[in-house]
Short mmCIF file of C-alpha atoms and ligand atoms in Angstrom, two decimals:
data_model
loop_
_atom_site.label_atom_id
_atom_site.label_comp_id
_atom_site.label_asym_id
_atom_site.label_seq_id
_atom_site.Cartn_x
_atom_site.Cartn_y
_atom_site.Cartn_z
CA MET A 1257 0.00 0.00 0.00
CA GLU A 1258 2.08 2.90 -1.27
CA HIS A 1259 -0.36 5.67 -0.37
CA PRO A 1260 -2.73 4.47 2.34
CA SER A 1261 -5.93 6.48 2.72
CA VAL A 1262 -5.64 8.93 5.59
CA ALA A 1263 -8.16 10.85 7.72
CA VAL A 1264 -6.67 13.68 9.76
CA LEU A 1265 -8.90 14.54 12.72
CA GLY A 1266 -8.05 18.07 13.83
CA ALA A 1267 -7.36 20.65 11.14
CA GLY A 1268 -4.99 22.81 13.19
CA ALA A 1269 -1.31 23.58 12.64
CA MET A 1270 -0.06 19.98 12.67
CA GLY A 1271 -3.03 18.57 10.74
CA GLU A 1272 -2.55 21.11 7.97
CA VAL A 1273 1.20 20.52 7.83
CA LEU A 1274 0.76 16.74 7.64
CA VAL A 1275 -1.79 16.92 4.84
CA GLY A 1276 0.45 19.39 2.97
CA GLY A 1277 3.37 16.95 3.35
CA LEU A 1278 1.29 13.99 2.16
CA LEU A 1279 0.25 15.93 -0.96
CA ARG A 1280 3.89 16.85 -1.65
CA ALA A 1281 4.84 13.19 -1.16
CA GLY A 1282 2.43 12.04 -3.87
CA TRP A 1283 -0.86 11.34 -2.07
CA ARG A 1284 -3.87 12.29 -4.20
CA PRO A 1285 -6.43 14.65 -2.61
CA ASP A 1286 -8.99 11.80 -2.87
CA ASP A 1287 -6.84 9.65 -0.55
CA LEU A 1288 -7.11 12.30 2.17
CA VAL A 1289 -9.76 13.91 4.34
CA LEU A 1290 -9.58 16.40 7.20
CA ALA A 1291 -12.00 16.88 10.07
CA ALA A 1292 -12.33 20.33 11.64
CA ARG A 1293 -14.41 21.55 14.59
CA ARG A 1294 -15.56 24.91 13.23
CA GLU A 1295 -17.07 25.73 9.83
CA GLU A 1296 -14.79 28.72 9.33
CA ARG A 1297 -11.65 26.59 9.74
CA ARG A 1298 -13.15 23.73 7.69
CA ALA A 1299 -13.74 26.04 4.72
CA GLU A 1300 -10.28 27.60 5.14
CA VAL A 1301 -8.29 24.33 5.03
CA GLU A 1302 -10.41 22.91 2.24
CA GLU A 1303 -9.65 26.02 0.18
CA THR A 1304 -5.93 26.13 1.09
CA LEU A 1305 -5.16 22.44 0.64
CA GLY A 1306 -7.69 21.37 -1.99
CA VAL A 1307 -8.61 18.37 0.17
CA THR A 1308 -12.12 17.58 1.42
CA ALA A 1309 -12.66 18.85 4.97
CA THR A 1310 -15.70 17.97 7.06
CA LEU A 1311 -17.17 18.69 10.48
CA ASP A 1312 -18.08 14.99 10.78
CA ALA A 1313 -15.06 13.32 12.43
CA ALA A 1314 -16.70 9.88 12.53
CA GLY A 1315 -17.62 10.06 8.84
CA ALA A 1316 -14.06 11.14 7.98
CA ALA A 1317 -12.52 8.30 9.99
CA ALA A 1318 -14.76 5.50 8.69
CA GLY A 1319 -12.97 3.12 6.33
CA ARG A 1320 -9.69 5.05 6.13
CA ASP A 1321 -6.50 2.99 6.47
CA VAL A 1322 -4.94 5.47 8.89
CA VAL A 1323 -6.85 7.76 11.25
CA VAL A 1324 -4.57 10.53 12.51
CA VAL A 1325 -5.49 12.24 15.77
CA ALA A 1326 -4.17 15.81 15.56
CA VAL A 1327 -6.23 17.58 18.23
CA LYS A 1328 -4.85 19.01 21.48
CA PRO A 1329 -4.51 16.47 24.31
CA ALA A 1330 -7.43 18.07 26.20
CA ASP A 1331 -9.72 17.52 23.18
CA VAL A 1332 -8.86 13.82 22.79
CA PRO A 1333 -11.65 12.43 25.06
CA THR A 1334 -14.40 14.31 23.16
CA LEU A 1335 -12.97 13.24 19.83
CA LEU A 1336 -12.76 9.61 20.93
CA GLY A 1337 -16.41 9.80 21.99
CA GLN A 1338 -17.27 11.02 18.49
CA VAL A 1339 -15.36 8.35 16.55
CA ALA A 1340 -15.87 5.28 18.77
CA GLY A 1341 -17.92 2.87 16.71
CA ALA A 1342 -16.70 4.34 13.40
CA VAL A 1343 -13.14 3.00 13.74
CA THR A 1344 -12.46 -0.75 13.47
CA GLY A 1345 -9.55 -3.12 14.10
CA SER A 1346 -8.64 -3.15 10.40
CA GLN A 1347 -7.61 0.52 10.63
CA THR A 1348 -4.66 2.13 12.38
CA VAL A 1349 -5.08 5.09 14.71
CA LEU A 1350 -2.04 7.37 14.66
CA SER A 1351 -2.05 9.83 17.56
CA MET A 1352 0.12 12.91 17.71
CA ALA A 1353 -1.37 14.20 20.96
CA ALA A 1354 1.43 15.06 23.36
CA GLY A 1355 1.47 12.96 26.50
CA VAL A 1356 -1.68 10.90 25.81
CA PRO A 1357 -0.89 7.18 26.34
CA THR A 1358 -1.96 4.54 23.82
CA THR A 1359 -4.08 2.86 26.54
CA ARG A 1360 -6.38 5.91 26.53
CA PHE A 1361 -7.20 5.22 22.87
CA GLU A 1362 -7.42 1.47 23.37
CA ASP A 1363 -9.97 1.91 26.18
CA ALA A 1364 -12.21 3.93 23.86
CA LEU A 1365 -11.51 1.89 20.70
CA PRO A 1366 -11.24 -1.77 21.78
CA GLY A 1367 -9.03 -3.95 19.58
CA VAL A 1368 -7.92 -1.07 17.33
CA PRO A 1369 -4.18 -0.83 16.58
CA VAL A 1370 -2.85 2.46 17.96
CA VAL A 1371 0.46 4.12 17.15
CA ARG A 1372 1.53 7.12 19.21
CA ALA A 1373 3.85 9.63 17.61
CA MET A 1374 5.59 12.86 18.50
CA PRO A 1375 6.60 14.96 15.48
CA ASN A 1376 8.06 18.48 15.52
CA THR A 1377 7.43 21.68 13.59
CA PRO A 1378 10.20 21.32 10.97
CA ALA A 1379 7.49 19.07 9.47
CA GLN A 1380 6.47 22.31 7.74
CA ILE A 1381 9.47 21.87 5.42
CA ASP A 1382 9.50 18.04 5.50
CA GLN A 1383 12.36 18.06 8.04
CA ALA A 1384 10.59 16.67 11.11
CA ILE A 1385 11.97 14.00 13.35
CA THR A 1386 9.08 11.92 14.63
CA ALA A 1387 9.38 9.32 17.36
CA LEU A 1388 6.72 6.61 17.35
CA CYS A 1389 5.68 3.60 19.37
CA GLY A 1390 2.99 0.96 19.04
CA GLY A 1391 0.27 0.21 21.57
CA ALA A 1392 -0.98 -3.22 22.66
CA HIS A 1393 -2.74 -4.08 19.36
CA ALA A 1394 -0.25 -2.43 17.00
CA THR A 1395 1.39 -4.89 14.61
CA GLU A 1396 4.50 -4.46 12.48
CA ASP A 1397 2.08 -3.62 9.62
CA SER A 1398 0.47 -0.80 11.60
CA LEU A 1399 3.87 0.62 12.55
CA VAL A 1400 5.03 0.49 8.92
CA LEU A 1401 1.80 2.19 7.83
CA ALA A 1402 2.32 4.94 10.40
CA GLU A 1403 5.95 5.35 9.31
CA ARG A 1404 4.86 5.67 5.68
CA VAL A 1405 2.51 8.52 6.60
CA LEU A 1406 4.97 10.28 8.92
CA SER A 1407 7.84 9.96 6.43
CA ALA A 1408 5.97 12.45 4.24
CA VAL A 1409 7.16 15.19 6.62
CA GLY A 1410 10.60 13.92 7.65
CA SER A 1411 12.43 11.10 9.43
CA THR A 1412 11.09 8.64 11.98
CA ILE A 1413 12.52 6.74 14.92
CA ARG A 1414 10.87 3.89 16.87
CA LEU A 1415 11.08 3.99 20.67
CA ASP A 1416 9.32 2.37 23.62
CA GLU A 1417 6.29 4.28 24.82
CA HIS A 1418 7.83 5.12 28.19
CA HIS A 1419 10.30 7.35 26.33
CA LEU A 1420 7.67 9.45 24.56
CA ASP A 1421 7.31 12.19 27.19
CA ALA A 1422 11.08 12.69 27.14
CA VAL A 1423 10.90 12.83 23.33
CA THR A 1424 8.24 15.54 23.64
CA ALA A 1425 10.64 17.53 25.82
CA VAL A 1426 13.64 17.01 23.53
CA SER A 1427 12.59 16.98 19.86
CA GLY A 1428 8.91 17.98 20.14
CA THR A 1429 9.79 21.13 22.06
CA GLY A 1430 13.39 21.30 20.83
CA PRO A 1431 12.90 23.70 17.91
CA ALA A 1432 11.74 26.34 20.42
CA TYR A 1433 15.02 26.04 22.37
CA LEU A 1434 16.95 26.72 19.19
CA PHE A 1435 14.66 29.61 18.25
CA LEU A 1436 15.18 31.13 21.71
CA LEU A 1437 18.94 30.76 21.25
CA ALA A 1438 18.60 32.43 17.84
CA GLU A 1439 16.69 35.34 19.42
CA ALA A 1440 19.28 35.76 22.17
CA LEU A 1441 22.19 35.54 19.73
CA THR A 1442 20.60 38.10 17.43
CA GLU A 1443 20.07 40.54 20.31
CA ALA A 1444 23.66 40.00 21.47
CA ALA A 1445 24.91 40.61 17.93
CA ILE A 1446 23.01 43.90 17.78
CA ARG A 1447 24.47 44.95 21.14
CA GLU A 1448 27.90 44.26 19.64
CA GLY A 1449 27.05 46.91 17.03
CA LEU A 1450 25.88 44.81 14.07
CA PRO A 1451 22.95 46.12 12.01
CA ARG A 1452 19.77 44.10 12.70
CA HIS A 1453 19.43 42.74 9.14
CA ALA A 1454 23.03 41.49 9.23
CA ALA A 1455 22.64 40.03 12.74
CA GLU A 1456 19.50 38.13 11.71
CA ARG A 1457 21.09 36.76 8.55
CA LEU A 1458 24.30 35.75 10.32
CA VAL A 1459 22.36 33.92 13.05
CA ARG A 1460 19.95 32.13 10.67
CA HIS A 1461 22.73 30.88 8.46
CA THR A 1462 24.94 29.92 11.37
CA MET A 1463 22.14 27.78 12.79
CA ARG A 1464 21.34 26.24 9.44
CA GLY A 1465 25.00 25.51 8.68
CA ALA A 1466 25.72 24.11 12.15
CA GLY A 1467 22.56 21.97 12.04
CA MET A 1468 23.41 20.58 8.63
CA LEU A 1469 27.00 19.89 9.71
CA LEU A 1470 25.78 18.09 12.81
CA THR A 1471 23.59 15.77 10.74
CA ALA A 1472 26.22 15.32 8.01
CA VAL A 1473 29.06 13.98 10.16
CA ASP A 1474 29.10 10.98 12.50
CA GLU A 1475 31.33 12.35 15.24
CA GLY A 1476 28.69 14.38 17.09
CA PRO A 1477 28.48 17.81 18.73
CA ARG A 1478 31.38 17.44 21.18
CA TYR A 1479 33.81 16.72 18.34
CA LEU A 1480 32.46 19.57 16.21
CA ARG A 1481 32.72 21.98 19.11
CA ALA A 1482 36.30 20.90 19.83
CA GLN A 1483 37.11 21.54 16.16
CA VAL A 1484 36.26 25.23 16.51
CA THR A 1485 37.75 25.67 20.00
CA SER A 1486 41.42 26.49 20.18
CA PRO A 1487 42.95 26.94 23.65
CA GLY A 1488 42.77 30.57 24.72
CA GLY A 1489 40.73 31.46 21.63
CA THR A 1490 37.39 33.20 21.13
CA THR A 1491 35.17 30.08 21.29
CA ALA A 1492 36.93 28.96 24.47
CA ALA A 1493 36.17 32.35 26.04
CA ALA A 1494 32.48 32.12 25.11
CA VAL A 1495 32.05 28.48 26.12
CA HIS A 1496 33.75 29.20 29.46
CA VAL A 1497 31.08 31.81 30.25
CA LEU A 1498 28.24 29.47 29.22
CA GLU A 1499 29.60 26.57 31.27
CA GLU A 1500 30.43 28.79 34.26
CA ARG A 1501 26.89 30.24 34.34
CA GLY A 1502 25.28 26.80 34.30
CA PHE A 1503 24.16 26.43 30.69
CA ARG A 1504 23.97 22.63 30.86
CA ALA A 1505 22.04 22.60 34.13
CA LEU A 1506 19.63 25.17 32.69
CA VAL A 1507 18.97 23.00 29.62
CA GLU A 1508 18.49 19.96 31.85
CA ASP A 1509 15.95 21.84 34.00
CA ALA A 1510 14.09 23.07 30.93
CA VAL A 1511 13.83 19.57 29.46
CA ARG A 1512 12.67 18.17 32.80
CA ALA A 1513 9.96 20.86 33.04
CA ALA A 1514 8.72 20.08 29.51
CA ALA A 1515 8.65 16.30 30.14
CA SER A 1516 6.75 16.76 33.37
CA ARG A 1517 4.26 19.09 31.65
CA ALA A 1518 3.79 16.50 28.86
CA ARG A 1519 2.92 13.89 31.50
CA GLU A 1520 0.43 16.27 33.16
CA MET A 1521 -1.23 17.19 29.86
CA GLY A 1522 -1.68 13.55 28.93
CA GLY A 1523 -3.08 12.81 32.36
CA GLY A 1524 -0.17 10.43 33.00
N1 NAP B 139 2.59 22.06 17.12
C1 NAP B 139 3.60 21.28 17.48
O1 NAP B 139 4.76 21.66 17.54
C2 NAP B 139 3.35 19.85 17.84
C3 NAP B 139 4.42 18.97 17.84
C4 NAP B 139 4.17 17.64 18.13
C5 NAP B 139 2.89 17.24 18.45
N2 NAP B 139 1.88 18.12 18.48
C6 NAP B 139 0.56 17.64 18.84
O2 NAP B 139 -0.30 17.74 17.74
C7 NAP B 139 -1.61 17.99 18.22
C8 NAP B 139 -2.16 19.17 17.46
O3 NAP B 139 -1.37 20.31 17.76
P1 NAP B 139 -1.54 21.65 16.94
O4 NAP B 139 -0.39 22.51 17.26
O5 NAP B 139 -1.86 21.34 15.51
O6 NAP B 139 -2.88 22.22 17.66
P2 NAP B 139 -3.98 23.18 17.06
O7 NAP B 139 -3.39 24.11 16.06
O8 NAP B 139 -4.76 23.74 18.19
O9 NAP B 139 -4.92 22.19 16.24
C9 NAP B 139 -5.86 21.34 16.81
C10 NAP B 139 -7.11 21.45 15.95
O10 NAP B 139 -8.01 20.42 16.33
C11 NAP B 139 -9.31 20.96 16.24
N3 NAP B 139 -10.23 20.11 17.01
C12 NAP B 139 -10.36 20.01 18.35
N4 NAP B 139 -11.30 19.10 18.67
C13 NAP B 139 -11.78 18.61 17.50
C14 NAP B 139 -12.76 17.65 17.15
N5 NAP B 139 -13.44 17.00 18.10
N6 NAP B 139 -13.00 17.39 15.85
C15 NAP B 139 -12.31 18.03 14.90
N7 NAP B 139 -11.37 18.97 15.15
C16 NAP B 139 -11.11 19.25 16.43
C17 NAP B 139 -9.18 22.35 16.78
O11 NAP B 139 -10.27 23.12 16.38
P3 NAP B 139 -10.42 24.68 16.81
O12 NAP B 139 -9.86 25.40 15.62
O13 NAP B 139 -11.87 24.85 16.99
O14 NAP B 139 -9.65 24.87 18.07
C18 NAP B 139 -7.84 22.78 16.14
O15 NAP B 139 -8.05 23.36 14.87
C19 NAP B 139 -1.53 18.24 19.72
O16 NAP B 139 -2.03 17.12 20.41
C20 NAP B 139 -0.07 18.42 19.98
O17 NAP B 139 0.27 17.87 21.24
C21 NAP B 139 2.07 19.42 18.14
#
């Protein structure tokens, strides 16, 4: 099944990005359907994406190979109430809801294979990294099906479910850490006298280049950092300040806070 039929329940940011990625990856509009909650948003995504959008989540889910849950965690119980009875064990439910365990879906949809996934926003340019895990009824086939869908917006990695809240804190939330660093670096550059347009361009391209280098070589960040750090040099001076002021501990605390919030939001 090269292009399984897909219903995306929740036409928000992630739902729209996923459908856009599926279209770019060769899915035909007829293979896809979106379910929205409000008429205004339904009409908007239908117009933007050229894919049928409906207010009837159960109707959208019925008979589709993959049923993607792309609503906020707090909206999952209502949505499950709407689609229970319309989804069968021959379909795969693919949830993106942060923190919500697969058992929550299995309780509402008995016998249905459930795959839980955590993508991130670089999905907008098909550069997501999405971690996924299978629930109690998920087979290798359902995992492969989910991977096929998620690969439309980037790479995938399989992990055990108990790791998913940590994944939310690392890669799900991770782009925001880098954006915050970009903001701070830009402001620092301006304080060093650079014109704003130059500061912004220098920071954007530095992050893009460093990110691409990090994924292009096997040695990892420590090696790459050592490469640009000569004793007594400029990088050493900067890194000394960051280490001295507790940069690592700060990152660790931030990740812990995000993981704990993911658990709370999922009710775990
Ligand atoms: N954004 C990210 O970076 C990211 C990353 C990884 C995972 N996720 C997960 O992806 C999910 C969606 O996130 P998002 O950022 O796309 O949120 P979002 O923009 O708020 O989108 C959720 C959409 O679902 C709609 N909705 C809610 N209940 C519904 C129902 N019963 N039937 C149909 N539509 C319904 C909402 O409608 P309204 O327009 O009426 O509110 C909203 O448009 C979340 O669970 C989040 O944890 C997000």
